[in-house]
Short mmCIF file of C-alpha atoms and ligand atoms in Angstrom, two decimals:
data_model
loop_
_atom_site.label_atom_id
_atom_site.label_comp_id
_atom_site.label_asym_id
_atom_site.label_seq_id
_atom_site.Cartn_x
_atom_site.Cartn_y
_atom_site.Cartn_z
CA MET P 1 -18.03 -21.44 9.15
CA ILE P 2 -16.78 -21.69 12.39
CA ALA P 3 -14.18 -18.79 14.11
CA SER P 4 -12.55 -18.58 17.54
CA VAL P 5 -11.13 -15.86 19.22
CA LEU P 6 -9.47 -16.13 22.50
CA SER P 7 -10.15 -13.97 25.39
CA SER P 8 -10.45 -13.90 29.59
CA ALA P 9 -12.31 -13.62 32.80
CA VAL P 10 -11.17 -13.01 35.88
CA ILE P 11 -11.59 -15.30 39.06
CA GLY P 12 -10.28 -13.33 42.04
CA ILE P 13 -7.53 -11.40 41.05
CA ASP P 14 -5.96 -13.87 38.03
CA ALA P 15 -7.49 -14.16 34.75
CA CYS P 16 -7.80 -16.95 33.20
CA LEU P 17 -8.57 -18.17 29.14
CA VAL P 18 -11.86 -17.99 27.37
CA GLU P 19 -12.45 -19.25 24.01
CA VAL P 20 -14.82 -17.39 22.10
CA GLU P 21 -16.42 -19.94 19.38
CA VAL P 22 -18.71 -18.21 16.79
CA ASP P 23 -20.39 -20.37 14.24
CA ILE P 24 -22.61 -18.97 11.26
CA SER P 25 -24.64 -21.41 9.66
CA ASN P 26 -27.72 -21.08 7.21
CA GLY P 27 -31.01 -20.74 8.81
CA LEU P 28 -33.30 -18.25 10.32
CA PRO P 29 -31.59 -15.15 11.77
CA VAL P 30 -31.24 -15.60 14.98
CA PHE P 31 -28.12 -14.86 17.41
CA THR P 32 -27.63 -16.61 20.76
CA THR P 33 -25.12 -16.86 22.99
CA VAL P 34 -24.02 -20.00 25.34
CA GLY P 35 -21.88 -20.94 28.05
CA LEU P 36 -23.15 -19.53 31.37
CA PRO P 37 -23.35 -15.83 30.30
CA GLU P 38 -24.45 -12.99 32.55
CA THR P 39 -26.96 -10.63 31.77
CA SER P 40 -24.48 -8.27 30.56
CA VAL P 41 -22.65 -10.60 28.17
CA LYS P 42 -26.25 -11.30 26.84
CA GLU P 43 -26.44 -7.74 25.89
CA SER P 44 -23.69 -7.48 24.24
CA ARG P 45 -25.61 -8.90 21.24
CA GLU P 46 -27.05 -5.50 20.67
CA ARG P 47 -24.16 -3.64 20.75
CA VAL P 48 -22.04 -6.05 18.87
CA LYS P 49 -24.46 -6.05 15.78
CA ALA P 50 -24.80 -2.24 16.05
CA ALA P 51 -21.09 -1.62 16.33
CA ILE P 52 -20.42 -4.32 13.04
CA ASN P 53 -23.16 -1.99 11.00
CA ASN P 54 -21.96 1.03 12.05
CA SER P 55 -18.19 0.34 11.34
CA GLY P 56 -19.58 -0.70 7.55
CA TYR P 57 -19.56 -4.25 7.62
CA PRO P 58 -22.19 -6.29 6.60
CA PHE P 59 -23.95 -8.11 9.56
CA SER P 60 -24.69 -11.74 8.71
CA ASP P 61 -28.30 -12.66 8.47
CA ASP P 62 -27.77 -16.21 8.71
CA ARG P 63 -27.92 -18.05 12.26
CA ILE P 64 -25.25 -17.08 14.58
CA THR P 65 -24.41 -19.39 17.61
CA VAL P 66 -21.69 -17.87 20.14
CA ASN P 67 -20.07 -20.00 22.19
CA LEU P 68 -18.01 -19.16 25.60
CA ALA P 69 -15.89 -22.02 26.65
CA PRO P 70 -15.43 -23.36 29.43
CA ALA P 71 -18.93 -23.54 30.11
CA GLY P 72 -18.10 -23.95 33.83
CA ILE P 73 -17.21 -20.28 34.58
CA LYS P 74 -19.67 -17.56 34.70
CA LYS P 75 -19.00 -14.95 32.33
CA GLU P 76 -19.86 -11.51 33.48
CA GLY P 77 -18.93 -7.88 32.34
CA THR P 78 -18.85 -6.27 28.41
CA GLY P 79 -15.43 -7.27 28.08
CA PHE P 80 -16.28 -10.03 25.56
CA ASP P 81 -17.89 -7.51 23.04
CA LEU P 82 -14.86 -7.29 20.67
CA PRO P 83 -13.96 -10.92 21.04
CA ILE P 84 -17.41 -11.71 19.74
CA ALA P 85 -17.62 -9.13 16.95
CA LEU P 86 -14.10 -10.22 15.56
CA GLY P 87 -15.52 -13.73 15.99
CA ILE P 88 -18.83 -13.28 13.59
CA LEU P 89 -16.48 -11.36 11.06
CA GLY P 90 -13.89 -14.22 11.07
CA ALA P 91 -16.86 -16.49 10.61
CA SER P 92 -17.97 -14.50 7.77
CA GLY P 93 -14.98 -14.46 6.33
CA LEU P 94 -13.68 -10.92 6.91
CA ILE P 95 -10.13 -11.86 9.02
CA PRO P 96 -7.80 -14.37 8.75
CA VAL P 97 -9.04 -17.13 10.82
CA ASN P 98 -5.21 -18.30 11.81
CA ILE P 99 -4.09 -14.84 13.11
CA LEU P 100 -6.99 -14.58 15.62
CA SER P 101 -5.42 -17.42 17.90
CA GLU P 102 -2.09 -15.42 17.93
CA TYR P 103 -3.58 -12.77 20.32
CA LEU P 104 -6.31 -12.19 23.11
CA PHE P 105 -8.85 -9.46 23.11
CA LEU P 106 -10.97 -7.60 25.75
CA GLY P 107 -12.96 -4.85 24.94
CA GLU P 108 -16.70 -3.18 25.47
CA LEU P 109 -18.11 -2.11 22.35
CA SER P 110 -20.24 1.20 21.47
CA LEU P 111 -22.96 1.36 19.08
CA ASP P 112 -20.71 3.22 16.84
CA GLY P 113 -17.73 0.65 16.95
CA ARG P 114 -15.72 2.59 19.72
CA ILE P 115 -13.75 0.23 22.28
CA LYS P 116 -14.88 1.46 25.75
CA SER P 117 -12.42 0.39 28.97
CA VAL P 118 -13.08 -2.87 30.83
CA LYS P 119 -12.09 -4.51 34.21
CA GLY P 120 -9.11 -7.04 34.19
CA SER P 121 -6.71 -5.88 31.67
CA LEU P 122 -3.54 -6.51 34.09
CA PRO P 123 -4.20 -9.95 35.20
CA MET P 124 -5.28 -10.63 30.97
CA ALA P 125 -1.75 -9.40 30.21
CA LEU P 126 0.11 -11.45 33.26
CA PHE P 127 -1.99 -14.56 32.04
CA ALA P 128 -1.05 -13.81 28.30
CA ARG P 129 2.38 -13.65 29.01
CA ASP P 130 2.96 -16.62 31.23
CA SER P 131 0.92 -18.81 28.42
CA GLY P 132 3.20 -17.59 25.45
CA TYR P 133 0.75 -15.47 23.67
CA LYS P 134 1.95 -12.75 20.65
CA GLY P 135 -0.01 -10.11 22.30
CA ILE P 136 -3.20 -8.70 23.46
CA ILE P 137 -5.65 -5.99 22.28
CA VAL P 138 -7.26 -4.23 24.82
CA PRO P 139 -9.27 -0.89 25.03
CA ALA P 140 -7.02 1.74 24.63
CA ASP P 141 -8.01 3.24 28.16
CA ASN P 142 -6.69 0.29 29.74
CA SER P 143 -3.75 -0.35 27.77
CA ARG P 144 -1.13 1.67 30.19
CA GLU P 145 -2.32 -0.74 32.87
CA ALA P 146 -1.53 -3.73 31.22
CA SER P 147 1.95 -2.81 30.02
CA VAL P 148 3.47 -2.63 32.94
CA VAL P 149 3.67 -6.61 32.14
CA GLU P 150 7.19 -7.29 30.25
CA LYS P 151 7.63 -9.57 27.57
CA ILE P 152 4.24 -9.46 26.00
CA SER P 153 3.12 -6.66 23.33
CA VAL P 154 0.04 -4.54 24.41
CA PHE P 155 -1.86 -2.90 21.44
CA PRO P 156 -4.48 -0.47 22.38
CA GLY P 157 -7.65 -0.81 20.72
CA LYS P 158 -9.73 2.56 19.81
CA THR P 159 -12.20 0.78 17.40
CA LEU P 160 -13.38 -2.41 15.94
CA ALA P 161 -12.53 -1.26 12.37
CA GLN P 162 -8.97 -0.26 13.56
CA VAL P 163 -8.59 -3.59 14.92
CA VAL P 164 -9.88 -5.35 12.01
CA ASP P 165 -7.42 -3.16 9.82
CA PHE P 166 -4.47 -4.47 12.21
CA LEU P 167 -5.49 -8.13 11.58
CA GLN P 168 -6.15 -7.91 8.05
CA GLY P 169 -2.58 -6.44 7.78
CA ASN P 170 -3.76 -3.03 6.64
CA THR P 171 -2.63 -0.88 9.46
CA ILE P 172 -0.28 -1.36 12.24
CA ILE P 173 -1.05 -0.62 16.01
CA GLU P 174 1.91 0.61 17.91
CA ALA P 175 2.57 -1.31 21.15
CA GLU P 176 2.19 0.54 24.49
CA LYS P 177 5.48 1.09 25.99
CA THR P 178 5.62 1.44 29.32
CA SER P 179 8.97 2.04 31.59
CA VAL P 180 8.39 0.51 34.89
CA SER P 181 11.46 2.05 36.36
CA ASN P 182 10.59 5.50 35.64
CA ILE P 183 7.05 4.77 37.35
CA PHE P 184 9.09 4.16 40.22
CA GLU P 185 11.58 6.81 39.85
CA ASN P 186 8.86 9.41 39.96
CA LYS P 187 8.78 9.26 43.71
CA GLU P 188 5.46 9.27 45.43
CA VAL P 189 4.91 12.82 46.65
CA TYR P 190 2.53 13.12 49.83
CA ASP P 191 0.85 16.46 50.59
CA THR P 192 0.65 15.52 54.51
CA ASP P 193 4.01 15.23 56.62
CA PHE P 194 4.51 13.68 60.23
CA SER P 195 6.59 17.24 60.83
CA ASP P 196 2.97 18.80 60.62
CA VAL P 197 2.24 17.05 63.90
CA MET P 198 3.46 19.05 66.89
CA GLY P 199 4.60 17.11 70.27
CA GLN P 200 2.62 13.99 71.11
CA GLU P 201 6.45 12.50 70.86
CA HIS P 202 5.35 9.19 72.47
CA VAL P 203 2.27 8.34 70.02
CA LYS P 204 4.62 9.03 67.26
CA ARG P 205 7.07 6.77 68.65
CA ALA P 206 4.66 4.23 68.95
CA VAL P 207 3.03 4.87 65.44
CA GLU P 208 6.92 4.32 64.37
CA VAL P 209 7.00 0.87 66.07
CA ALA P 210 4.15 -0.32 64.60
CA ALA P 211 5.00 0.84 61.11
CA SER P 212 8.30 -0.66 61.68
CA GLY P 213 6.79 -4.45 62.43
CA GLY P 214 3.82 -4.04 60.83
CA HIS P 215 2.17 -3.90 64.03
CA ASN P 216 -2.17 -2.98 63.84
CA ILE P 217 -2.69 0.10 66.22
CA ILE P 218 -5.41 1.68 68.34
CA MET P 219 -4.98 5.25 69.26
CA VAL P 220 -7.52 5.97 71.83
CA GLY P 221 -8.03 9.45 72.96
CA PRO P 222 -10.36 12.76 73.42
CA PRO P 223 -11.92 14.94 70.27
CA GLY P 224 -9.06 16.64 68.52
CA SER P 225 -6.22 15.49 69.99
CA GLY P 226 -4.80 14.57 66.82
CA LYS P 227 -5.52 10.61 66.16
CA THR P 228 -7.17 11.28 62.50
CA MET P 229 -4.06 13.21 61.74
CA LEU P 230 -1.54 11.01 62.67
CA ALA P 231 -3.45 8.06 60.99
CA ARG P 232 -3.74 9.70 57.98
CA ARG P 233 0.38 10.19 57.63
CA ILE P 234 1.09 6.71 58.38
CA THR P 235 1.55 5.25 54.88
CA THR P 236 4.36 8.43 54.97
CA ILE P 237 6.51 6.64 56.79
CA LEU P 238 5.83 3.00 55.55
CA PRO P 239 8.84 1.15 53.54
CA PRO P 240 7.79 1.86 49.58
CA LEU P 241 5.95 -0.74 47.58
CA SER P 242 8.11 -3.25 46.01
CA PHE P 243 7.32 -4.10 42.12
CA ASP P 244 5.86 -7.27 42.96
CA GLU P 245 3.48 -5.78 45.61
CA ALA P 246 3.15 -2.77 43.85
CA ILE P 247 1.56 -5.65 40.56
CA GLU P 248 -0.26 -7.68 43.43
CA THR P 249 -2.11 -4.36 44.72
CA THR P 250 -2.64 -2.93 41.03
CA LYS P 251 -4.42 -6.46 40.10
CA ILE P 252 -6.93 -5.63 42.91
CA TYR P 253 -7.64 -2.06 41.37
CA SER P 254 -7.75 -3.62 37.91
CA VAL P 255 -10.49 -6.20 38.27
CA THR P 256 -12.31 -3.78 40.36
CA GLY P 257 -11.88 -1.00 37.59
CA MET P 258 -10.92 1.46 40.34
CA LEU P 259 -7.81 2.11 38.46
CA PRO P 260 -7.55 5.42 37.21
CA LYS P 261 -6.89 5.31 33.13
CA ASP P 262 -3.65 7.42 33.57
CA ARG P 263 -2.17 5.48 36.13
CA ALA P 264 0.04 2.46 34.74
CA LEU P 265 0.63 0.94 38.39
CA ILE P 266 -0.07 1.96 42.11
CA THR P 267 3.02 2.49 43.31
CA VAL P 268 2.03 3.85 46.75
CA LYS P 269 0.82 2.13 49.52
CA PRO P 270 -2.54 2.15 49.68
CA PHE P 271 -4.41 4.24 52.56
CA ARG P 272 -8.15 3.39 53.03
CA ALA P 273 -10.65 4.87 55.36
CA PRO P 274 -13.87 3.65 55.04
CA HIS P 275 -16.84 5.15 56.83
CA HIS P 276 -18.35 3.43 60.03
CA THR P 277 -21.57 2.88 57.94
CA ILE P 278 -19.73 0.42 55.78
CA SER P 279 -21.72 -2.73 55.66
CA ASP P 280 -20.01 -6.25 56.05
CA ALA P 281 -19.92 -6.97 52.52
CA GLY P 282 -18.37 -3.44 51.48
CA LEU P 283 -15.67 -4.10 54.14
CA ILE P 284 -14.41 -7.76 53.14
CA GLY P 285 -15.62 -8.36 49.89
CA GLY P 286 -18.62 -9.96 48.51
CA GLY P 287 -22.12 -9.62 46.35
CA HIS P 288 -23.64 -11.51 43.68
CA ILE P 289 -20.37 -11.96 41.32
CA PRO P 290 -17.91 -11.32 44.42
CA LYS P 291 -15.93 -8.47 44.40
CA PRO P 292 -12.87 -7.08 46.48
CA GLY P 293 -13.70 -4.85 49.73
CA GLU P 294 -11.79 -2.53 51.45
CA VAL P 295 -9.63 -5.18 53.35
CA SER P 296 -8.43 -6.33 49.67
CA LEU P 297 -8.38 -2.35 48.42
CA SER P 298 -5.80 -1.81 51.16
CA HIS P 299 -3.90 -4.72 50.33
CA ASN P 300 -0.11 -3.79 51.04
CA GLY P 301 -0.91 -0.48 52.73
CA VAL P 302 -3.27 0.70 55.58
CA LEU P 303 -6.98 0.13 56.74
CA PHE P 304 -7.99 3.09 58.67
CA LEU P 305 -10.64 2.55 61.02
CA ASP P 306 -11.64 6.12 62.53
CA GLU P 307 -14.65 6.01 65.55
CA LEU P 308 -14.33 2.39 65.89
CA SER P 309 -16.88 1.88 68.31
CA GLU P 310 -19.43 3.15 65.69
CA PHE P 311 -18.92 0.47 63.15
CA LYS P 312 -21.57 -2.32 63.52
CA LYS P 313 -20.49 -5.53 65.59
CA ASN P 314 -20.89 -7.69 62.45
CA VAL P 315 -18.54 -5.78 60.55
CA LEU P 316 -16.40 -5.89 62.88
CA GLU P 317 -16.26 -9.29 63.46
CA VAL P 318 -16.04 -10.15 60.05
CA LEU P 319 -12.43 -8.49 60.23
CA ARG P 320 -11.07 -11.30 61.92
CA GLN P 321 -10.84 -13.88 59.36
CA PRO P 322 -8.42 -11.58 57.06
CA LEU P 323 -6.45 -10.25 59.86
CA GLU P 324 -5.66 -13.69 60.77
CA ASP P 325 -4.97 -14.97 57.31
CA GLN P 326 -3.96 -11.92 55.36
CA ASP P 327 -6.56 -12.64 52.78
CA VAL P 328 -10.14 -12.94 52.47
CA THR P 329 -12.24 -15.84 51.40
CA ILE P 330 -16.10 -14.97 49.88
CA SER P 331 -18.46 -17.98 49.36
CA ARG P 332 -21.71 -17.45 47.27
CA ALA P 333 -23.68 -19.66 45.98
CA ALA P 334 -21.92 -19.09 42.42
CA SER P 335 -18.41 -19.25 43.38
CA THR P 336 -15.53 -19.36 46.55
CA ILE P 337 -13.06 -16.58 45.54
CA THR P 338 -10.13 -16.22 47.74
CA TYR P 339 -8.52 -12.14 47.67
CA PRO P 340 -5.46 -11.38 48.98
CA ALA P 341 -5.80 -8.63 52.07
CA SER P 342 -2.46 -8.05 54.03
CA PHE P 343 -3.11 -4.69 55.34
CA MET P 344 -2.11 -2.93 58.52
CA LEU P 345 -4.83 -2.05 60.57
CA VAL P 346 -4.86 1.47 62.29
CA ALA P 347 -8.02 2.22 64.61
CA ALA P 348 -9.24 5.17 66.32
CA MET P 349 -11.70 5.70 68.95
CA ASN P 350 -12.43 7.94 71.63
CA PRO P 351 -12.09 6.76 75.62
CA CYS P 352 -15.63 7.03 76.35
CA PRO P 353 -18.83 8.04 74.76
CA CYS P 354 -18.54 12.11 75.23
CA GLY P 355 -14.80 11.46 74.63
CA TYR P 356 -12.90 13.34 77.44
CA LEU P 357 -12.41 10.28 80.11
CA SER P 358 -8.76 10.82 81.28
CA ASP P 359 -8.81 14.63 79.86
CA PRO P 360 -7.73 16.93 82.53
CA LYS P 361 -9.34 19.63 81.00
CA HIS P 362 -12.61 18.39 80.92
CA GLU P 363 -15.23 16.48 82.68
CA CYS P 364 -16.66 13.06 81.48
CA ARG P 365 -20.17 12.89 82.15
CA CYS P 366 -20.64 9.17 81.08
CA THR P 367 -21.56 6.21 83.59
CA ASP P 368 -19.74 3.47 84.23
CA ASN P 369 -22.18 1.63 82.48
CA GLN P 370 -22.36 3.59 79.53
CA ILE P 371 -18.43 3.63 79.10
CA HIS P 372 -18.76 -0.06 79.84
CA ARG P 373 -21.13 -0.70 76.62
CA TYR P 374 -19.29 1.66 74.39
CA ARG P 375 -16.12 -0.44 75.22
CA ALA P 376 -17.52 -3.59 74.88
CA LYS P 377 -18.41 -2.96 71.39
CA VAL P 378 -14.92 -3.13 70.25
CA SER P 379 -13.66 -5.77 72.96
CA GLY P 380 -12.60 -9.20 72.63
CA PRO P 381 -11.33 -10.98 69.92
CA LEU P 382 -10.81 -8.10 67.66
CA MET P 383 -8.61 -6.11 69.99
CA ASP P 384 -6.48 -9.32 70.60
CA ARG P 385 -5.43 -8.95 67.42
CA ILE P 386 -4.36 -5.30 67.75
CA ASP P 387 -1.25 -5.67 68.89
CA ILE P 388 -0.25 -1.95 69.81
CA HIS P 389 -2.51 0.29 72.11
CA ILE P 390 -1.74 3.96 72.01
CA GLU P 391 -3.59 6.77 74.39
CA VAL P 392 -3.21 10.06 72.75
CA PRO P 393 -3.86 12.49 75.26
CA ALA P 394 -4.80 16.37 74.20
CA VAL P 395 -1.93 18.41 73.17
CA PRO P 396 -0.74 21.34 75.54
CA HIS P 397 -1.38 24.32 73.85
CA ARG P 398 2.01 25.19 74.22
CA ASP P 399 3.35 22.34 71.93
CA LEU P 400 0.91 23.73 69.32
CA MET P 401 1.96 27.03 69.22
CA LYS P 402 5.36 25.49 68.81
CA ASP P 403 7.37 27.02 65.79
CA ALA P 404 9.93 24.44 65.22
CA ARG P 405 8.98 21.70 63.05
CA ALA P 406 8.86 18.18 63.79
CA GLU P 407 11.00 15.39 62.39
CA SER P 408 10.00 14.56 58.48
CA SER P 409 8.45 11.51 57.43
CA GLU P 410 11.56 10.93 55.31
CA ASN P 411 13.70 10.62 58.31
CA ILE P 412 11.38 8.56 60.35
CA ARG P 413 10.74 6.48 57.27
CA LYS P 414 14.39 5.35 57.06
CA ARG P 415 14.58 3.95 60.17
CA VAL P 416 11.41 2.26 59.63
CA THR P 417 12.94 0.90 56.29
CA ASP P 418 16.24 -0.34 58.08
CA ALA P 419 14.31 -1.93 60.85
CA ARG P 420 11.90 -3.51 58.10
CA SER P 421 15.07 -4.76 56.26
CA ILE P 422 16.58 -7.00 59.60
CA GLN P 423 13.08 -8.97 59.50
CA LEU P 424 13.13 -9.41 55.65
CA LYS P 425 16.68 -10.90 56.41
CA ARG P 426 15.59 -12.88 59.80
CA PHE P 427 12.00 -14.42 57.80
CA SER P 428 13.52 -14.89 54.45
CA ARG P 429 13.36 -19.04 54.46
CA THR P 430 9.83 -18.35 56.16
CA LYS P 431 6.46 -17.20 54.31
CA ILE P 432 5.84 -14.21 56.75
CA PHE P 433 8.02 -10.88 56.47
CA CYS P 434 7.46 -9.20 59.33
CA ASN P 435 7.21 -9.38 63.43
CA ALA P 436 3.68 -8.59 63.36
CA GLN P 437 3.02 -12.06 61.51
CA MET P 438 5.07 -14.26 64.11
CA ASN P 439 3.44 -16.90 65.11
CA SER P 440 4.04 -18.86 68.42
CA ARG P 441 6.54 -20.99 66.95
CA HIS P 442 8.36 -17.85 65.46
CA ILE P 443 8.17 -15.89 68.79
CA LYS P 444 9.87 -18.86 70.38
CA LYS P 445 12.35 -18.89 68.36
CA TYR P 446 13.38 -15.04 67.54
CA CYS P 447 12.18 -13.47 70.88
CA ARG P 448 14.33 -14.91 73.64
CA ILE P 449 14.35 -12.92 76.58
CA ASN P 450 16.54 -13.42 80.20
CA LYS P 451 15.53 -13.58 83.26
CA GLU P 452 15.31 -10.16 84.29
CA SER P 453 12.71 -9.37 81.51
CA VAL P 454 11.04 -12.69 82.53
CA SER P 455 10.28 -11.42 85.83
CA LEU P 456 9.42 -7.65 84.67
CA LEU P 457 6.83 -9.43 82.17
CA GLU P 458 5.47 -11.40 84.74
CA THR P 459 5.29 -8.31 87.30
CA ALA P 460 3.64 -6.68 84.89
CA ILE P 461 0.98 -9.30 84.06
CA ASP P 462 0.08 -9.68 87.80
CA ARG P 463 0.09 -6.26 88.81
CA LEU P 464 -1.26 -4.27 85.63
CA GLY P 465 -3.73 -6.83 85.11
CA LEU P 466 -2.58 -7.62 81.97
CA SER P 467 -4.14 -10.38 80.05
CA ALA P 468 -1.96 -13.62 79.23
CA ARG P 469 -2.72 -13.21 75.88
CA ALA P 470 -0.39 -9.82 76.12
CA TYR P 471 2.43 -11.91 76.64
CA ASN P 472 3.38 -12.45 73.22
CA ARG P 473 2.29 -9.61 71.78
CA ILE P 474 5.18 -7.91 73.90
CA LEU P 475 7.53 -10.35 72.74
CA LYS P 476 6.45 -9.08 69.25
CA ILE P 477 6.70 -5.81 69.88
CA ALA P 478 9.61 -5.76 71.81
CA ARG P 479 11.28 -7.53 68.75
CA THR P 480 10.67 -4.78 66.54
CA ILE P 481 11.84 -2.19 69.09
CA ALA P 482 15.20 -4.17 68.92
CA ASP P 483 14.95 -3.84 65.23
CA LEU P 484 14.61 -0.49 65.48
CA ASP P 485 18.16 0.26 67.76
CA GLY P 486 19.62 -2.57 65.44
CA ALA P 487 20.15 -4.94 68.35
CA SER P 488 20.16 -8.66 68.16
CA ASP P 489 18.81 -9.93 71.83
CA ILE P 490 15.73 -8.02 73.34
CA SER P 491 16.84 -6.19 76.63
CA VAL P 492 14.49 -5.50 79.64
CA ASP P 493 14.34 -1.97 78.46
CA TYR P 494 12.66 -2.70 75.21
CA ILE P 495 10.38 -4.92 77.15
CA SER P 496 9.58 -2.37 79.20
CA GLU P 497 8.63 0.28 76.59
CA ALA P 498 6.63 -2.89 74.75
CA ILE P 499 4.64 -3.03 78.19
CA GLN P 500 3.64 0.47 77.55
CA TYR P 501 1.98 -0.17 74.38
CA ARG P 502 -0.52 -2.32 76.07
CA ASN P 503 -2.85 0.38 77.70
CA LEU P 504 -6.66 -0.97 76.90
CA ASP P 505 -5.40 -4.31 78.85
CA ARG P 506 -4.53 -2.18 81.80
CA ALA P 507 -7.44 0.68 81.60
CA LYS P 508 -9.97 -2.64 81.29
CA ARG P 509 -9.35 -2.40 85.05
CA LEU P 510 -10.75 0.94 85.17
CA TYR P 511 -14.17 0.27 83.95
N1 ATP B 601 -0.36 17.33 67.50
C1 ATP B 601 -0.84 18.49 66.71
N2 ATP B 601 0.00 19.06 66.10
C2 ATP B 601 -0.73 20.07 65.09
N3 ATP B 601 -1.87 20.12 65.00
C3 ATP B 601 -3.18 19.47 65.55
C4 ATP B 601 -2.19 18.17 66.73
N4 ATP B 601 -3.35 17.80 67.34
C5 ATP B 601 -4.72 18.09 66.47
N5 ATP B 601 -3.99 19.08 65.89
C6 ATP B 601 -5.03 19.86 65.27
O1 ATP B 601 -6.35 19.70 65.60
C7 ATP B 601 -7.19 19.03 64.44
C8 ATP B 601 -7.93 17.90 65.09
O2 ATP B 601 -7.36 16.80 65.00
P1 ATP B 601 -7.78 15.33 64.48
O3 ATP B 601 -8.72 15.35 63.58
O4 ATP B 601 -6.71 14.40 64.12
O5 ATP B 601 -8.69 15.00 65.99
P2 ATP B 601 -9.02 13.42 66.59
O6 ATP B 601 -8.15 12.92 67.15
O7 ATP B 601 -9.39 12.33 65.36
O8 ATP B 601 -10.39 13.87 67.13
P3 ATP B 601 -11.77 13.61 67.00
O9 ATP B 601 -11.73 12.23 67.84
O10 ATP B 601 -12.95 14.37 67.32
O11 ATP B 601 -12.21 12.19 65.53
C9 ATP B 601 -6.39 18.78 63.23
O12 ATP B 601 -7.05 19.00 61.69
C10 ATP B 601 -5.20 19.46 63.45
O13 ATP B 601 -5.11 20.85 62.94
MG1 MG B 602 -10.99 11.73 64.82
ZN1 ZN B 603 -17.49 10.49 78.79
#
């Protein structure tokens, strides 16, 4: 007899249908799995057999063939255990075959029949809803993440026997209920705040401008000047995640299996700070079966590269494509996969190998040559994609001793959110959503400046030795500063502030 059970596989961050067909026919007791199964799927035989036996059902001693269709998609992971077991029990006549087609199933089986957590139940829920299925049965540990999807019933499965009882109509499994609005109401609480940072007003202003326009930013300064401290607080001033952004980011964590089981949804902008020893695959994603990397784990949030000059050159090179496209395409022999990767890049580094160049209190002992080599590691195309360059000087002692608290993240975030609303409206008919994403056509349209500003800009480029490429960057930043001010026109003041955020272009002349 043949039984067919539905399940899903994940390609990128989206699920697609996989049909698990099980045929039991007379013959020698062999158990074969066909349809491009990876090792982990082939091994499911042993788990399924033990789980069926230990749940008190007879395991057929006839010939069992399992076919995973469509054959073109590689099947990996342990999530097909449950559908395979149900297929075998269906083909043995223990479960009504027609009811199997109403649900999608996913779950790993332990030898004693418990259902263990797997990756990708959120994409499965989205797929099942969009394809009109009645419900999905997923491991109890993954049911919360799946249940944020509305209009689909998500049944938490604890054991094989419980699911079989449910399908036989002998027991009820309560569908998991999650109130998305409740999750969003539970406002995120950060344990850091901008009010912890004393002084550094002009740096904080630069960070606020960066956050407001979604601009990438690099902070350059001596050890202990507070670069890392500032970077770790940037998510606290970014506008909150929207529901759609939350779903998209959560999908990435769901397919990577990184979602904590008590969390239904990622509601806080991700902040990722990979160590400088990371590989290119770790950063942009990869592997035999491609997995998302840090650029995707920071999707809709912040990717912080501390000690930028310590990263391997080839690793920084691969950042260019996601920075340009806001997604990342990984090609492997097996497949080509695209993951979303729209993040704000925040970088920090010292101005020279010893760190103290331009520090009034310490002497820098680096040679010109050393400084040049140090800088060259991050020069060129990557720097071109970083809008705001800001120098972070050592904090004067008296600023640190000040008793007064600095402005809170909550206040700053209000201004940032207002500036972003202006941009959302401006770009509502386009595919972009913030000033940093403007291309030259957008810049022409939205960053018109008067003659006075044009001549200021030209002087800056000539006298300060700014690169010509800096021109468009400055216009974009000036647009953001104007938005922070609620101004529709870009005045000369905004241009002159924006010019200050191109420190590194200027500093190049020093070396
Ligand atoms: N503006 C500031 N207000 C309050 N504390 C500060 C400030 N700047 C620095 N600090 C203190 O100094 C510590 C060191 O700062 P941080 O690690 O951010 O420096 P850094 O610029 O990243 O240095 P490095 O180049 O060595 O990485 C912070 O943990 C904080 O306690
Ligand atoms: Mg640091
Ligand atoms: Zn030095």
